[in-house]
Amino acid sequence: MRRPIKLDLLGLATAFAVIAAVLLGGAGQAPAASPGAATAVTTAAAKTPMQKTADCKKKDIGTRAMIACVAKAHLGVKEDGSKSVKAWNCQRYFRDFGSSLNCDDDVNGQWCAAFTRWVWKNAGVPRSKIPASFGVSGWKNALDRVSTPKVGDVAVAKSGSHIMIVTAVSGSKITTVDGNGGRDNVRTKNHTKGGYYYYRMGT
């Protein structure tokens, strides 16, 4: 006795779909990913601090916002020259001013101040308004102290040993970016306003 033939409807549908795709030359298939797409993502992720700084300069923003942008472009730069930042390290913040000071000195020049000076210069602060000092005390003596900081101003530890760039202000909360912060790198940090002295950005 013959068994009834069972139609495999799913199989037939699949077969017809394959035939249709061949006859139509692959019409309806999802477009292949662009070979350059992955490269573009990789390139963006691998930008150097200077490339990120150049990106900031393309923006139509004021000097204070530019200071914050340039400072944040250098987050992660390490004192020892991490490979992730293409050999950028704290020495560049001295060398670009023609100084031979060493990051480990901390007596003749502190690299937190060198970083601040470098950022202000590259953000477009007039040269005459930038303290010509690699020491925190030199910055304190050259700038006017204010009670309420704005983005672009600097925060100085009450001990006078460290300087940071103010990148955001929200009520009593202050966000800064500083060189030689944390584990000897450029880092961002949140503070309460009362813990530091603040000095006005020159305009």
Coordinates of N, CA and C in Angstrom, one line a residue:
M1 N 0.8 -1.2 0.0 CA 0.0 0.0 0.0 C 0.9 1.3 0.0
R2 N 0.6 2.1 -1.0 CA 1.5 3.4 -1.1 C 1.1 4.4 0.0
R3 N 2.2 5.0 0.6 CA 2.0 6.0 1.5 C 1.7 7.3 0.8
P4 N 0.9 8.2 1.3 CA 0.6 9.5 0.7 C 1.8 10.4 0.7
I5 N 2.1 11.0 -0.4 CA 3.2 11.9 -0.5 C 2.9 13.2 0.3
K6 N 3.8 13.6 1.2 CA 3.7 14.8 2.0 C 4.5 15.9 1.4
L7 N 3.9 17.0 1.1 CA 4.6 18.1 0.5 C 5.3 18.9 1.6
D8 N 6.6 19.1 1.4 CA 7.4 20.0 2.3 C 7.3 21.4 1.8
L9 N 6.2 22.1 2.3 CA 6.0 23.4 1.9 C 7.1 24.4 2.2
L10 N 7.7 24.2 3.4 CA 8.8 25.1 3.7 C 10.0 24.9 2.8
G11 N 10.2 23.6 2.5 CA 11.4 23.4 1.6 C 11.1 23.9 0.2
L12 N 9.9 23.8 -0.3 CA 9.6 24.4 -1.6 C 9.7 25.9 -1.6
A13 N 9.2 26.5 -0.6 CA 9.3 28.0 -0.5 C 10.8 28.4 -0.5
T14 N 11.6 27.7 0.2 CA 13.0 28.1 0.2 C 13.7 27.9 -1.1
A15 N 13.3 26.8 -1.8 CA 13.8 26.5 -3.2 C 13.4 27.6 -4.1
F16 N 12.2 28.0 -4.1 CA 11.7 29.0 -5.0 C 12.4 30.4 -4.7
A17 N 12.7 30.6 -3.5 CA 13.4 31.9 -3.1 C 14.8 31.9 -3.7
V18 N 15.5 30.8 -3.6 CA 16.8 30.7 -4.1 C 16.8 30.9 -5.6
I19 N 15.9 30.2 -6.3 CA 15.8 30.3 -7.8 C 15.5 31.8 -8.2
A20 N 14.6 32.4 -7.5 CA 14.2 33.8 -7.8 C 15.4 34.7 -7.6
A21 N 16.2 34.5 -6.6 CA 17.4 35.3 -6.3 C 18.4 35.2 -7.4
V22 N 18.6 33.9 -7.9 CA 19.5 33.7 -9.0 C 19.1 34.4 -10.3
L23 N 17.8 34.2 -10.6 CA 17.2 34.8 -11.8 C 17.3 36.3 -11.8
L24 N 17.1 36.9 -10.7 CA 17.0 38.4 -10.6 C 18.4 39.0 -10.3
G25 N 19.4 38.1 -10.3 CA 20.8 38.6 -10.1 C 21.1 39.1 -8.7
G26 N 20.4 38.5 -7.7 CA 20.7 38.9 -6.3 C 19.9 40.1 -5.9
A27 N 18.9 40.5 -6.7 CA 18.1 41.6 -6.3 C 17.4 41.4 -4.9
G28 N 17.4 42.4 -4.1 CA 16.7 42.3 -2.8 C 17.7 41.9 -1.7
Q29 N 18.9 41.5 -2.1 CA 19.9 41.2 -1.0 C 20.3 42.4 -0.3
A30 N 20.7 42.3 0.9 CA 21.2 43.4 1.7 C 22.5 43.9 1.1
P31 N 22.7 45.2 1.0 CA 24.0 45.7 0.4 C 25.2 45.3 1.3
A32 N 26.3 44.9 0.6 CA 27.5 44.5 1.3 C 28.0 45.7 2.1
A33 N 28.6 45.5 3.2 CA 29.2 46.5 4.0 C 30.3 47.2 3.3
S34 N 30.4 48.5 3.3 CA 31.5 49.2 2.7 C 32.9 48.8 3.3
P35 N 33.8 48.5 2.5 CA 35.2 48.1 3.0 C 35.8 49.1 3.9
G36 N 35.4 50.4 3.6 CA 36.0 51.5 4.4 C 35.3 51.7 5.7
A37 N 34.2 51.1 5.9 CA 33.4 51.4 7.1 C 34.1 51.1 8.4
A38 N 34.7 49.8 8.4 CA 35.4 49.4 9.6 C 36.7 50.2 9.8
T39 N 37.3 50.6 8.7 CA 38.5 51.4 8.8 C 38.2 52.8 9.4
A40 N 37.1 53.4 9.0 CA 36.7 54.7 9.5 C 36.5 54.6 11.0
V41 N 35.9 53.6 11.5 CA 35.6 53.5 12.9 C 37.0 53.3 13.6
T42 N 37.8 52.5 13.1 CA 39.1 52.3 13.7 C 39.9 53.5 13.7
T43 N 39.9 54.3 12.6 CA 40.7 55.5 12.5 C 40.2 56.5 13.5
A44 N 38.9 56.6 13.7 CA 38.3 57.6 14.7 C 38.8 57.2 16.1
A45 N 38.8 55.9 16.4 CA 39.2 55.5 17.7 C 40.7 55.7 18.0
A46 N 41.5 55.7 16.9 CA 42.9 55.8 17.1 C 43.5 57.2 16.9
K47 N 42.6 58.2 16.9 CA 43.1 59.6 16.8 C 44.0 60.0 17.9
T48 N 45.1 60.7 17.5 CA 46.0 61.2 18.5 C 45.4 62.4 19.2
P49 N 46.0 62.8 20.4 CA 45.5 64.0 21.0 C 45.6 65.3 20.1
M50 N 46.6 65.3 19.2 CA 46.7 66.5 18.4 C 45.6 66.5 17.3
Q51 N 45.3 65.3 16.8 CA 44.2 65.2 15.8 C 42.8 65.6 16.5
K52 N 42.7 65.2 17.7 CA 41.4 65.5 18.4 C 41.4 67.0 18.7
T53 N 42.6 67.6 19.0 CA 42.7 69.0 19.2 C 42.3 69.8 17.9
A54 N 42.8 69.2 16.7 CA 42.4 69.8 15.4 C 40.9 69.8 15.2
D55 N 40.3 68.7 15.6 CA 38.8 68.6 15.5 C 38.1 69.6 16.3
C56 N 38.6 69.9 17.5 CA 38.1 71.0 18.3 C 38.1 72.3 17.6
K57 N 39.3 72.6 17.0 CA 39.5 73.9 16.3 C 38.6 74.1 15.1
K58 N 38.0 73.0 14.6 CA 37.0 73.1 13.5 C 35.6 73.6 13.9
K59 N 35.4 73.5 15.3 CA 34.1 73.9 15.8 C 34.0 75.4 16.0
D60 N 32.8 75.9 15.7 CA 32.5 77.3 15.9 C 32.0 77.6 17.3
I61 N 33.0 77.6 18.3 CA 32.7 77.8 19.7 C 33.6 78.9 20.3
G62 N 33.2 79.4 21.4 CA 33.9 80.5 22.0 C 35.2 79.9 22.7
T63 N 36.0 80.9 23.1 CA 37.3 80.5 23.7 C 37.2 79.6 24.9
R64 N 36.2 79.9 25.8 CA 36.1 79.1 27.0 C 35.7 77.6 26.7
A65 N 34.7 77.5 25.7 CA 34.3 76.1 25.3 C 35.5 75.4 24.6
M66 N 36.3 76.2 23.9 CA 37.4 75.6 23.2 C 38.5 75.1 24.2
I67 N 38.7 75.8 25.3 CA 39.6 75.3 26.3 C 39.1 74.0 26.8
A68 N 37.9 73.9 27.1 CA 37.3 72.6 27.6 C 37.5 71.5 26.6
C69 N 37.2 71.8 25.3 CA 37.3 70.8 24.3 C 38.8 70.3 24.1
V70 N 39.7 71.2 24.0 CA 41.1 70.9 23.9 C 41.6 70.1 25.1
A71 N 41.2 70.5 26.3 CA 41.7 69.8 27.5 C 41.2 68.3 27.4
K72 N 39.9 68.2 27.1 CA 39.3 66.8 27.1 C 39.9 66.0 25.9
A73 N 40.4 66.6 24.9 CA 41.0 65.9 23.8 C 42.3 65.1 24.2
H74 N 42.8 65.5 25.4 CA 44.1 64.9 25.9 C 43.9 63.9 27.0
L75 N 42.7 63.7 27.4 CA 42.4 62.7 28.5 C 43.1 61.4 28.2
G76 N 43.8 60.9 29.2 CA 44.4 59.6 29.1 C 45.9 59.7 28.8
V77 N 46.4 60.9 28.4 CA 47.8 61.0 28.1 C 48.6 60.7 29.4
K78 N 49.6 59.8 29.2 CA 50.3 59.4 30.4 C 51.7 60.0 30.5
E79 N 52.2 60.0 31.7 CA 53.6 60.6 31.9 C 54.6 59.7 31.2
D80 N 54.3 58.4 31.2 CA 55.3 57.5 30.6 C 55.1 57.3 29.1
G81 N 54.2 57.9 28.4 CA 54.0 57.8 27.0 C 53.3 56.6 26.6
S82 N 52.0 56.4 27.0 CA 51.3 55.2 26.6 C 51.1 55.0 25.1
K83 N 51.2 53.8 24.6 CA 51.0 53.5 23.2 C 49.6 54.0 22.7
S84 N 48.7 54.0 23.6 CA 47.3 54.3 23.2 C 47.2 55.8 22.8
V85 N 48.1 56.6 23.1 CA 48.1 58.0 22.7 C 49.3 58.4 21.8
K86 N 49.7 57.3 21.0 CA 50.7 57.5 20.0 C 52.0 58.3 20.5
A87 N 52.5 57.8 21.6 CA 53.7 58.3 22.2 C 53.6 59.7 22.7
W88 N 52.4 60.3 22.8 CA 52.3 61.6 23.4 C 52.5 61.4 24.9
N89 N 53.2 62.2 25.5 CA 53.4 62.2 27.0 C 53.6 63.6 27.5
C90 N 53.8 63.7 28.8 CA 53.8 65.0 29.4 C 55.0 65.9 28.9
Q91 N 56.0 65.3 28.4 CA 57.2 66.1 27.9 C 56.7 67.0 26.8
R92 N 55.7 66.6 26.0 CA 55.3 67.5 24.9 C 54.8 68.8 25.4
Y93 N 54.2 68.9 26.5 CA 53.6 70.1 27.0 C 54.7 71.1 27.4
F94 N 55.9 70.6 27.7 CA 57.1 71.4 27.9 C 57.8 71.7 26.6
R95 N 58.0 70.7 25.8 CA 58.8 70.8 24.5 C 58.2 71.8 23.5
D96 N 56.9 71.8 23.5 CA 56.2 72.7 22.5 C 56.4 74.1 22.8
F97 N 56.9 74.4 24.0 CA 57.3 75.8 24.4 C 58.8 76.0 24.4
G98 N 59.5 75.0 23.9 CA 60.9 75.1 23.8 C 61.7 74.9 25.1
S99 N 60.9 74.3 26.1 CA 61.5 74.0 27.4 C 62.1 72.6 27.4
S100 N 63.2 72.5 28.2 CA 63.8 71.2 28.4 C 63.5 70.6 29.7
L101 N 62.6 71.2 30.5 CA 62.2 70.7 31.8 C 61.7 69.3 31.7
N102 N 62.0 68.6 32.8 CA 61.5 67.2 32.9 C 60.3 67.1 33.7
C103 N 59.4 66.2 33.3 CA 58.1 66.0 34.0 C 58.3 65.6 35.5
D104 N 59.4 65.0 35.8 CA 59.6 64.5 37.2 C 60.2 65.6 38.1
D105 N 60.5 66.8 37.5 CA 61.2 67.9 38.2 C 60.3 68.3 39.4
D106 N 59.2 68.9 39.1 CA 58.2 69.4 40.1 C 58.7 70.5 41.0
V107 N 60.0 70.9 40.8 CA 60.5 72.1 41.5 C 60.6 73.3 40.6
N108 N 61.2 73.1 39.4 CA 61.4 74.1 38.4 C 60.2 74.2 37.5
G109 N 59.5 73.2 37.4 CA 58.3 73.2 36.5 C 57.4 72.0 36.8
Q110 N 56.2 72.2 37.0 CA 55.2 71.2 37.3 C 54.4 70.9 36.0
W111 N 54.2 69.7 35.6 CA 53.6 69.5 34.3 C 52.1 69.7 34.3
C112 N 51.5 69.8 35.5 CA 50.1 70.2 35.5 C 50.0 71.6 35.0
A113 N 51.0 72.5 35.3 CA 51.0 73.9 34.8 C 51.3 73.9 33.4
A114 N 52.3 73.1 33.0 CA 52.7 73.0 31.6 C 51.5 72.6 30.7
F115 N 50.7 71.6 31.2 CA 49.5 71.2 30.4 C 48.5 72.3 30.3
T116 N 48.3 73.0 31.4 CA 47.3 74.1 31.4 C 47.8 75.2 30.5
R117 N 49.0 75.5 30.5 CA 49.6 76.6 29.6 C 49.4 76.1 28.1
W118 N 49.7 74.9 27.8 CA 49.6 74.3 26.5 C 48.1 74.4 26.0
V119 N 47.2 74.0 26.8 CA 45.8 74.0 26.4 C 45.3 75.4 26.2
W120 N 45.6 76.3 27.1 CA 45.2 77.7 26.8 C 45.7 78.3 25.5
K121 N 47.0 78.0 25.3 CA 47.6 78.5 24.0 C 46.9 77.9 22.8
N122 N 46.7 76.6 22.8 CA 46.1 75.9 21.6 C 44.6 76.2 21.5
A123 N 44.0 76.7 22.6 CA 42.6 77.0 22.5 C 42.4 78.5 22.0
G124 N 43.4 79.2 21.9 CA 43.3 80.5 21.3 C 43.3 81.7 22.3
V125 N 43.7 81.4 23.6 CA 43.8 82.5 24.6 C 45.0 83.4 24.1
P126 N 44.8 84.7 24.1 CA 45.8 85.6 23.7 C 47.1 85.4 24.4
R127 N 48.2 85.4 23.7 CA 49.5 85.1 24.4 C 49.8 86.0 25.6
S128 N 49.4 87.2 25.5 CA 49.7 88.2 26.5 C 48.9 87.9 27.8
K129 N 47.9 87.0 27.7 CA 47.0 86.7 28.8 C 47.4 85.3 29.4
I130 N 48.4 84.6 28.8 CA 48.8 83.3 29.4 C 50.0 83.5 30.2
P131 N 49.9 83.1 31.5 CA 51.1 83.2 32.4 C 52.3 82.4 31.8
A132 N 53.4 83.1 31.7 CA 54.6 82.5 31.1 C 55.3 81.7 32.2
S133 N 54.7 80.7 32.8 CA 55.2 80.0 33.9 C 54.8 78.5 33.8
F134 N 55.8 77.7 34.2 CA 55.5 76.2 34.4 C 55.3 75.9 35.8
G135 N 55.1 76.9 36.7 CA 54.8 76.6 38.1 C 53.4 77.1 38.5
V136 N 52.8 76.3 39.4 CA 51.5 76.7 39.8 C 51.5 78.1 40.5
S137 N 52.5 78.4 41.3 CA 52.6 79.7 41.9 C 52.6 80.8 40.9
G138 N 53.3 80.6 39.8 CA 53.4 81.6 38.8 C 52.0 81.9 38.2
W139 N 51.2 80.9 38.1 CA 49.8 81.1 37.6 C 48.9 81.9 38.6
K140 N 49.1 81.5 39.8 CA 48.3 82.1 40.9 C 48.6 83.6 41.0
N141 N 49.9 84.0 40.8 CA 50.3 85.3 40.9 C 50.0 86.2 39.7
A142 N 49.7 85.5 38.6 CA 49.5 86.3 37.3 C 48.0 86.5 37.1
L143 N 47.1 85.7 37.7 CA 45.7 85.8 37.4 C 44.9 86.3 38.5
D144 N 43.7 86.8 38.2 CA 42.8 87.3 39.2 C 42.0 86.2 39.8
R145 N 41.9 86.2 41.1 CA 41.1 85.2 41.8 C 39.6 85.5 41.8
V146 N 38.8 84.5 41.6 CA 37.3 84.7 41.6 C 36.7 83.7 42.5
S147 N 35.5 84.0 43.0 CA 34.8 83.1 43.9 C 33.9 82.1 43.1
T148 N 33.5 82.5 42.0 CA 32.6 81.6 41.2 C 33.3 81.4 39.8
P149 N 33.8 80.2 39.6 CA 34.5 79.9 38.3 C 33.6 79.7 37.1
K150 N 34.1 79.9 36.0 CA 33.5 79.6 34.7 C 34.3 78.6 33.9
V151 N 33.7 77.9 33.0 CA 34.4 77.0 32.1 C 35.6 77.8 31.5
G152 N 36.8 77.2 31.5 CA 38.0 77.8 31.0 C 38.9 78.4 32.1
D153 N 38.3 78.7 33.2 CA 39.1 79.2 34.4 C 39.9 78.0 34.9
V154 N 40.8 78.3 35.9 CA 41.6 77.3 36.5 C 41.2 77.2 38.0
A155 N 41.4 75.9 38.5 CA 41.2 75.6 39.9 C 42.6 75.3 40.4
V156 N 42.9 75.8 41.6 CA 44.2 75.5 42.2 C 44.0 75.0 43.6
A157 N 44.7 73.9 43.9 CA 44.6 73.3 45.2 C 45.0 74.3 46.3
K158 N 44.3 74.3 47.4 CA 44.6 75.3 48.4 C 46.0 75.1 49.0
S159 N 46.6 74.0 48.8 CA 48.0 73.8 49.2 C 48.9 74.5 48.2
G160 N 48.4 74.9 47.0 CA 49.2 75.5 46.0 C 50.1 74.6 45.2
S161 N 49.8 73.3 45.3 CA 50.7 72.3 44.6 C 50.1 71.8 43.3
H162 N 48.9 72.1 42.9 CA 48.3 71.5 41.7 C 47.3 72.5 41.1
I163 N 47.3 72.4 39.7 CA 46.4 73.3 39.0 C 45.6 72.5 38.0
M164 N 44.3 72.9 37.8 CA 43.4 72.1 36.9 C 42.6 73.1 36.1
I165 N 42.1 72.6 34.9 CA 41.3 73.4 34.1 C 39.8 73.1 34.3
V166 N 39.0 74.2 34.5 CA 37.6 74.0 34.8 C 36.9 73.7 33.4
T167 N 36.2 72.6 33.3 CA 35.5 72.2 32.0 C 34.0 72.2 32.1
A168 N 33.5 72.3 33.4 CA 32.0 72.3 33.5 C 31.7 72.9 34.9
V169 N 30.6 73.6 35.0 CA 30.2 74.2 36.3 C 28.7 73.9 36.4
S170 N 28.2 73.3 37.5 CA 26.8 73.1 37.7 C 26.5 73.3 39.2
G171 N 26.0 74.5 39.5 CA 25.8 74.8 40.9 C 27.1 74.8 41.7
S172 N 27.2 73.9 42.7 CA 28.4 73.8 43.5 C 29.3 72.7 43.0
K173 N 28.9 72.1 41.9 CA 29.7 71.0 41.4 C 30.6 71.5 40.2
I174 N 31.9 71.2 40.3 CA 32.9 71.6 39.3 C 33.5 70.4 38.7
T175 N 33.7 70.4 37.4 CA 34.4 69.3 36.7 C 35.7 69.9 36.1
T176 N 36.8 69.2 36.3 CA 38.1 69.7 35.8 C 38.8 68.7 35.0
V177 N 39.8 69.1 34.2 CA 40.7 68.2 33.6 C 42.1 68.7 33.9
D178 N 42.9 67.8 34.3 CA 44.3 68.2 34.8 C 45.3 67.3 34.3
G179 N 46.5 67.8 34.1 CA 47.7 67.0 33.8 C 48.3 66.6 35.2
N180 N 49.0 65.4 35.1 CA 49.6 64.9 36.3 C 48.6 64.6 37.4
G181 N 47.4 64.2 37.0 CA 46.3 63.8 37.9 C 46.2 62.3 38.0
G182 N 45.6 61.8 39.1 CA 45.5 60.4 39.3 C 46.8 59.7 39.2
R183 N 46.9 58.7 38.3 CA 48.2 57.9 38.2 C 49.1 58.6 37.2
D184 N 49.4 59.8 37.4 CA 50.3 60.6 36.5 C 49.8 60.7 35.1
N185 N 48.6 61.0 34.9 CA 48.0 61.1 33.6 C 47.1 62.4 33.5
V186 N 46.6 62.6 32.3 CA 45.6 63.6 32.1 C 44.2 63.0 32.4
R187 N 43.5 63.5 33.4 CA 42.3 62.9 33.9 C 41.2 64.0 34.1
T188 N 40.0 63.5 34.2 CA 38.9 64.4 34.5 C 38.4 64.0 35.9
K189 N 37.9 65.0 36.6 CA 37.4 64.8 38.0 C 36.3 65.8 38.4
N190 N 35.4 65.3 39.3 CA 34.4 66.2 39.8 C 34.7 66.6 41.2
H191 N 34.4 67.9 41.5 CA 34.8 68.5 42.8 C 33.6 69.2 43.4
T192 N 33.6 69.6 44.6 CA 32.7 70.6 45.2 C 33.5 71.9 45.2
K193 N 32.8 73.0 44.9 CA 33.4 74.3 44.7 C 34.3 74.7 45.8
G194 N 33.9 74.4 47.1 CA 34.7 74.9 48.2 C 36.1 74.4 48.4
G195 N 36.5 73.4 47.7 CA 37.8 72.7 48.0 C 39.0 73.4 47.3
Y196 N 38.7 74.4 46.4 CA 39.9 74.9 45.7 C 39.7 76.5 45.6
Y197 N 40.8 77.1 45.1 CA 40.8 78.5 44.8 C 40.7 78.5 43.2
Y198 N 40.0 79.6 42.8 CA 39.7 79.7 41.3 C 40.3 81.0 40.8
Y199 N 40.8 80.9 39.5 CA 41.4 82.1 38.9 C 40.9 82.2 37.5
R200 N 40.7 83.5 37.1 CA 40.0 83.8 35.9 C 40.9 83.7 34.7
M201 N 40.2 83.1 33.6 CA 40.9 83.0 32.3 C 41.1 84.4 31.8
G202 N 42.3 84.7 31.2 CA 42.5 86.0 30.6 C 41.8 86.2 29.3
T203 N 41.2 87.3 29.0 CA 40.5 87.5 27.8 C 41.1 88.8 27.1

